[in-house]
Tab-separated table of C-alpha atoms in Angstrom:
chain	number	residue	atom	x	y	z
A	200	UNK	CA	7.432	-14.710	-0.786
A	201	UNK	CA	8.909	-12.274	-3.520
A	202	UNK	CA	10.955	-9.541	-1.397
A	203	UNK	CA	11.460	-6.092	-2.971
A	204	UNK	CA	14.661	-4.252	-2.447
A	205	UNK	CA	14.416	-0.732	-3.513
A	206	UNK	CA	18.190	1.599	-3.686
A	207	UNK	CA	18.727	3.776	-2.372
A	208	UNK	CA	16.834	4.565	1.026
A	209	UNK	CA	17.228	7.664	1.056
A	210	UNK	CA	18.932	10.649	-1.402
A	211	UNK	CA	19.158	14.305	-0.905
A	212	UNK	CA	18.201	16.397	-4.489
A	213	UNK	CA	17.800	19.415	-5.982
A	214	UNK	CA	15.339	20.927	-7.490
A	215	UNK	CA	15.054	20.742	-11.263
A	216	UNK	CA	17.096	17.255	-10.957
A	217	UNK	CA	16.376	13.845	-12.290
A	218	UNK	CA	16.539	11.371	-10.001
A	219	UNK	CA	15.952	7.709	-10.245
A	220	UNK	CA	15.179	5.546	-7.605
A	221	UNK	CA	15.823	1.862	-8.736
A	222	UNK	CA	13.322	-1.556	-7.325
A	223	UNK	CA	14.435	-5.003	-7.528
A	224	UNK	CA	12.377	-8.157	-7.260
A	225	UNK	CA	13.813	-11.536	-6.151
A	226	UNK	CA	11.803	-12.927	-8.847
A	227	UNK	CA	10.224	-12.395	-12.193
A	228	UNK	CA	7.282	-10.427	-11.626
A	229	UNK	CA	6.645	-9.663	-15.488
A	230	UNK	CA	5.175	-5.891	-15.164
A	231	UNK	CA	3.274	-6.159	-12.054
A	232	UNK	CA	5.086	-3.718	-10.427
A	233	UNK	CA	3.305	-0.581	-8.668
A	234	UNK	CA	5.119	2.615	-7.448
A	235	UNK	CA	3.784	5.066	-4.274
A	236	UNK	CA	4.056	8.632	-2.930
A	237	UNK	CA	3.769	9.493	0.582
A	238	UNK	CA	4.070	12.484	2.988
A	239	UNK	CA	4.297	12.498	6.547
A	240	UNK	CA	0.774	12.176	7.848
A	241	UNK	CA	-0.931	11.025	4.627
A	242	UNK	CA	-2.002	8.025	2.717
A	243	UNK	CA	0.284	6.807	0.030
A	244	UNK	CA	-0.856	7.893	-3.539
A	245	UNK	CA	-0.500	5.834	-6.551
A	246	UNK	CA	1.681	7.123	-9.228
A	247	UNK	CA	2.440	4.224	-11.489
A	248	UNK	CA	0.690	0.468	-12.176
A	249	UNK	CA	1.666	-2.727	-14.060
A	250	UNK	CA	5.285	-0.780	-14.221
A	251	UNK	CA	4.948	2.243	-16.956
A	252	UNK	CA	1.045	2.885	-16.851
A	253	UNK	CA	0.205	6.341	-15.242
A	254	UNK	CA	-2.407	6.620	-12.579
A	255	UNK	CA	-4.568	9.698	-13.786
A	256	UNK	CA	-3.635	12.926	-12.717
A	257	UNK	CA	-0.263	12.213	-12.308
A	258	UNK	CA	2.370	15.115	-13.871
A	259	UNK	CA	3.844	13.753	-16.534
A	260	UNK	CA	7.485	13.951	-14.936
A	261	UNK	CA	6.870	10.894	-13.029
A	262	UNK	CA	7.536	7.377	-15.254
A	263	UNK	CA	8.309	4.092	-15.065
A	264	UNK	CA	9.659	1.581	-16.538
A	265	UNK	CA	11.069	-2.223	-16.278
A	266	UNK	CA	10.289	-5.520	-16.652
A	267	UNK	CA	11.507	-9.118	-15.069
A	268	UNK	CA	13.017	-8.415	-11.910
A	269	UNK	CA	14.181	-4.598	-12.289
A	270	UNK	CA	12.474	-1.521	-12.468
A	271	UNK	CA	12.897	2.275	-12.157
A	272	UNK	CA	10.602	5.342	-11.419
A	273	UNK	CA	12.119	8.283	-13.017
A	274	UNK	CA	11.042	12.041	-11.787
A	275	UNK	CA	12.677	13.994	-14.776
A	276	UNK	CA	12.534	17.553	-13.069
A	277	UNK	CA	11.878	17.355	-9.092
A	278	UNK	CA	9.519	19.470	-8.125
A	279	UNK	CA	9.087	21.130	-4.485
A	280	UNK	CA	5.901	19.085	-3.977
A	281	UNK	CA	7.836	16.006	-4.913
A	282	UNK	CA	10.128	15.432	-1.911
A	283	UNK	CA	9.110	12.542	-0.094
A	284	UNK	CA	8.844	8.575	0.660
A	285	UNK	CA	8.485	6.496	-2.723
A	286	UNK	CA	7.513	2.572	-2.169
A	287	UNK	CA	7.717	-0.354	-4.961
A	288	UNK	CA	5.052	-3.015	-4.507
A	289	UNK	CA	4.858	-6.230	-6.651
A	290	UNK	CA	1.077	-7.320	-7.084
A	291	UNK	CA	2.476	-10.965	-9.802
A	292	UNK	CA	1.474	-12.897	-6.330
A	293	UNK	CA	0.200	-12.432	-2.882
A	294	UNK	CA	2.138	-11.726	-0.543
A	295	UNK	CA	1.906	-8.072	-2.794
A	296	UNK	CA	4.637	-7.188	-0.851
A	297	UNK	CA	6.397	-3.475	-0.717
A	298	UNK	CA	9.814	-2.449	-0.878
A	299	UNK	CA	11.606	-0.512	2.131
A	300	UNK	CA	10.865	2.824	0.755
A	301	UNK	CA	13.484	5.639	-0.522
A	302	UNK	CA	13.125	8.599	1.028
A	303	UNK	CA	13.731	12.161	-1.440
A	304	UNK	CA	14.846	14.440	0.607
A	305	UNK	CA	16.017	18.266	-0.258
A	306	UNK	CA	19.930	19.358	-0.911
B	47	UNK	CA	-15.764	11.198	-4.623
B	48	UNK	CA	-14.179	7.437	-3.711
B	49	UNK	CA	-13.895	8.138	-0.202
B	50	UNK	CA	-12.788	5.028	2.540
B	51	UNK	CA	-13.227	5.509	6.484
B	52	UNK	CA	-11.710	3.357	8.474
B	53	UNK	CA	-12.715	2.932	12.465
B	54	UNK	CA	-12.277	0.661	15.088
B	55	UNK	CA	-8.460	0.978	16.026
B	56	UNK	CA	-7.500	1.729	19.133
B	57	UNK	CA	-5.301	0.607	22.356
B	58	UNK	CA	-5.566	-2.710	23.659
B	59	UNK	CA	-3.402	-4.937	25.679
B	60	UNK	CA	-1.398	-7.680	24.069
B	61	UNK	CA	-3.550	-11.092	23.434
B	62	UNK	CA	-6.274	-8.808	22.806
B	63	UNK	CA	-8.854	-8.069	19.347
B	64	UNK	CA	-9.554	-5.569	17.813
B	65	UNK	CA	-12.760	-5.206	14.601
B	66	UNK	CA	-11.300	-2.850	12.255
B	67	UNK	CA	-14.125	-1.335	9.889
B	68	UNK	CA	-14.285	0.649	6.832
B	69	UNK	CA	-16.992	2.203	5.329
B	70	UNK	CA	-17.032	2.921	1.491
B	71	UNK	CA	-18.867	5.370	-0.481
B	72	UNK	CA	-18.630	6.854	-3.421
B	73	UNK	CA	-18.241	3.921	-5.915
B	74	UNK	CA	-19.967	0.487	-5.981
B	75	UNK	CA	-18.125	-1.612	-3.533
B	76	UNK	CA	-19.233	-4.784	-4.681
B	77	UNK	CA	-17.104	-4.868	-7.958
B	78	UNK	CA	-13.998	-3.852	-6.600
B	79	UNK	CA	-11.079	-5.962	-5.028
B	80	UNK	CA	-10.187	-4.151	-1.767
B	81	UNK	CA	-6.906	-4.328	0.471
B	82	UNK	CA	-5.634	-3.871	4.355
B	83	UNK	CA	-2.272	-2.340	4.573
B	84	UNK	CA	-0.210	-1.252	7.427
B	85	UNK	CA	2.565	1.050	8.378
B	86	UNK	CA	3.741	0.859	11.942
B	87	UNK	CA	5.530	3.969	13.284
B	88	UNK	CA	8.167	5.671	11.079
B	89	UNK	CA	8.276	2.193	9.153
B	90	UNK	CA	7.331	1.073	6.055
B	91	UNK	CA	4.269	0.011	4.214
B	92	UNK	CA	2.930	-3.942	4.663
B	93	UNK	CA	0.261	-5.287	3.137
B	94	UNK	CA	-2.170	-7.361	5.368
B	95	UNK	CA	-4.649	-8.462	3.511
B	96	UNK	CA	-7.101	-8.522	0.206
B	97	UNK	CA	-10.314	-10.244	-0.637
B	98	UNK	CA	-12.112	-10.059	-3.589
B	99	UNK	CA	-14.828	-8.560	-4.734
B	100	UNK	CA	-17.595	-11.154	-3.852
B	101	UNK	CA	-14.911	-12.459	-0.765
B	102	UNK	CA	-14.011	-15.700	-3.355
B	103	UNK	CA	-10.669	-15.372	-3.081
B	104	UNK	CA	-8.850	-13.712	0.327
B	105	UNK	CA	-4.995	-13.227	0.816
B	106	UNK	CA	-3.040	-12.829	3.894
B	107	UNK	CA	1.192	-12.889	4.559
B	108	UNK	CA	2.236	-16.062	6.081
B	109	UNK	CA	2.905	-13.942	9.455
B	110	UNK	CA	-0.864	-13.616	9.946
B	111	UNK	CA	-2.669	-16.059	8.807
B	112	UNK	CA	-4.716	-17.245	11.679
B	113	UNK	CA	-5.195	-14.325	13.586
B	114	UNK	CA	-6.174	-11.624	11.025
B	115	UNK	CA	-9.788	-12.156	9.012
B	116	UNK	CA	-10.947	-10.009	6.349
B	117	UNK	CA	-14.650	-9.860	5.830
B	118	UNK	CA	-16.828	-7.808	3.798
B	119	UNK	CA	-20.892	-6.940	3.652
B	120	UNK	CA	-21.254	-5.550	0.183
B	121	UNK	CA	-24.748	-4.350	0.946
B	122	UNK	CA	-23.653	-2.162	3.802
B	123	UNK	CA	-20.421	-0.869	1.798
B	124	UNK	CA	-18.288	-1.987	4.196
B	125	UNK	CA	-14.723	-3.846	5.262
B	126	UNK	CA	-13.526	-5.979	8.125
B	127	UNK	CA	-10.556	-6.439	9.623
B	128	UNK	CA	-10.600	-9.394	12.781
B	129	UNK	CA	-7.575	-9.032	14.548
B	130	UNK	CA	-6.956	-11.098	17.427
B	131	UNK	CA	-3.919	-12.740	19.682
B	132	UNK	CA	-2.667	-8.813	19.062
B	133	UNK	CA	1.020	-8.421	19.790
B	134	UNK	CA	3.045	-5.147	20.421
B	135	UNK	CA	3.959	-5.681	17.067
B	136	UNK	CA	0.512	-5.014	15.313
B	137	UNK	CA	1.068	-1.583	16.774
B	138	UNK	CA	0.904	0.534	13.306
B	139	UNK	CA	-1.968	2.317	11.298
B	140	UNK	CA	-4.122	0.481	9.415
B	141	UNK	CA	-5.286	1.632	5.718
B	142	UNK	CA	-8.601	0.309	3.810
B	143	UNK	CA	-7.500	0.651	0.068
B	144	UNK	CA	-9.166	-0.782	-3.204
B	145	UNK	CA	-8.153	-2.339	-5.963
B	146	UNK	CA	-9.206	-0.990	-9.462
B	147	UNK	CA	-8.779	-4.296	-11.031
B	148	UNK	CA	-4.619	-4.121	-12.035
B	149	UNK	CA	-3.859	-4.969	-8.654
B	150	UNK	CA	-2.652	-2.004	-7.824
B	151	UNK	CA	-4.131	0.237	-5.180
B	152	UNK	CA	-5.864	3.173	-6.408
B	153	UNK	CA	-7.608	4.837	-3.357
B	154	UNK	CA	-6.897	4.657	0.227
B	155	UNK	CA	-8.342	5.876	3.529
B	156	UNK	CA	-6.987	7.959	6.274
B	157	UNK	CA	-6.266	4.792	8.242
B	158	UNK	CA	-6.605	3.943	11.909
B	159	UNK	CA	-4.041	3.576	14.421
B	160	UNK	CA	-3.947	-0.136	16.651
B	161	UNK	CA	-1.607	0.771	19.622
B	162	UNK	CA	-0.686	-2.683	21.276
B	163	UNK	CA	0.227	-1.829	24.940
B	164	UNK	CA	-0.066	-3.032	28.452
């Protein structure tokens, strides 16, 4: 099974920051690589597919990028609405397993 | 509107099953991949299962293959989840979520909470 490490699990931000929250694979994945939101209570929303692509709707601050084994979601300005849990999942093979989560959490 | 209900969770006692469902509406079912995915309390997110669109191909983890089955009845819009020989570690909510053809997972339900308990 490919494991997914995401760093770090947890940082405390600002907002109007950049903050980068970092996923690596254990093996090549290519650019399957997907990246989640979630808040307490809710279902996980998709933010970014096949590493870089943007799910529709999403403000533009969010990107990613990456390829092989290590990838990165960028929020370029955090946003009030953005603090929460943010999961990596690798869909190259099944298991599509997800990282640990890293957890955004106000300064 | 995509929209995904799940039913069907539950408590039960360990060694017992459980029939997850999840009714789809809004899109055509039958030409999407679709997904079971997990979260047990205050953890993280696991994937369980997928199956494709015409139930071809199905994927589970090693860690339940044999006692988790995903089904699926494209002419009633619906998804199954067969979960039996539960253990207090099953205990999480379960999510119905589909697959718009990158893999990824575009829509997802509210999800249903399995409480494993004697």
């Amino acid at each position: 099974d490919i494991q997914m490490t995401q760093s770090p699990s947890s940082l405390s931000a600002s907002v109007g920051d950049r903050v980068t929250i970092t996923c690596r694979a254990s093996q090549s994945i290519s650019r399957y690589l997907n990246w989640y939101q979630q808040k307490p209570g809710k279902a996980p929303k998709l933010l970014i597919y096949t590493a870089s692509s943007s799910q529709s709707g999403v403000p533009s601050r969010f990107s990613g990028s990456g390829s092989g084994t290590d990838f990165t979601l960028t929020i370029s300005s955090l946003q009030p609405e953005d603090f929460a849990t943010y999961y990596c999942q690798q869909s190259f093979s099944a298991p599509r397993t997800f990282g640990q989560g890293t957890k955004v959490e106000i300064k | 509107e995509v929209q995904l209900v799940e039913s069907g969770g539950g408590l039960v006692k360990p060694g017992g099953s459980l029939r997850l469902s999840c009714a789809a509406s809004g899109f055509t079912l039958s030409s999407y991949s679709m997904n079971w995915v997990r979260q047990a309390p205050g953890k993280g997110l696991e994937w369980v299962s997928s199956i494709s669109s015409s139930s071809s191909f199905i994927y589970y983890p090693d860690s339940l293959k044999g006692r988790f089955t995903v089904s699926r009845d494209n002419a009633k819009n619906s998804l199954y989840l067969q979960m039996n020989s539960l253990r207090a570690e099953d205990t999480a909510v379960y999510y119905c979520a589909r697959d718009p053809g990158t893999a990824a997972i575009d829509y997802w339900g509210q999800g249903t909470l399995v409480t494993v308990s004697s």
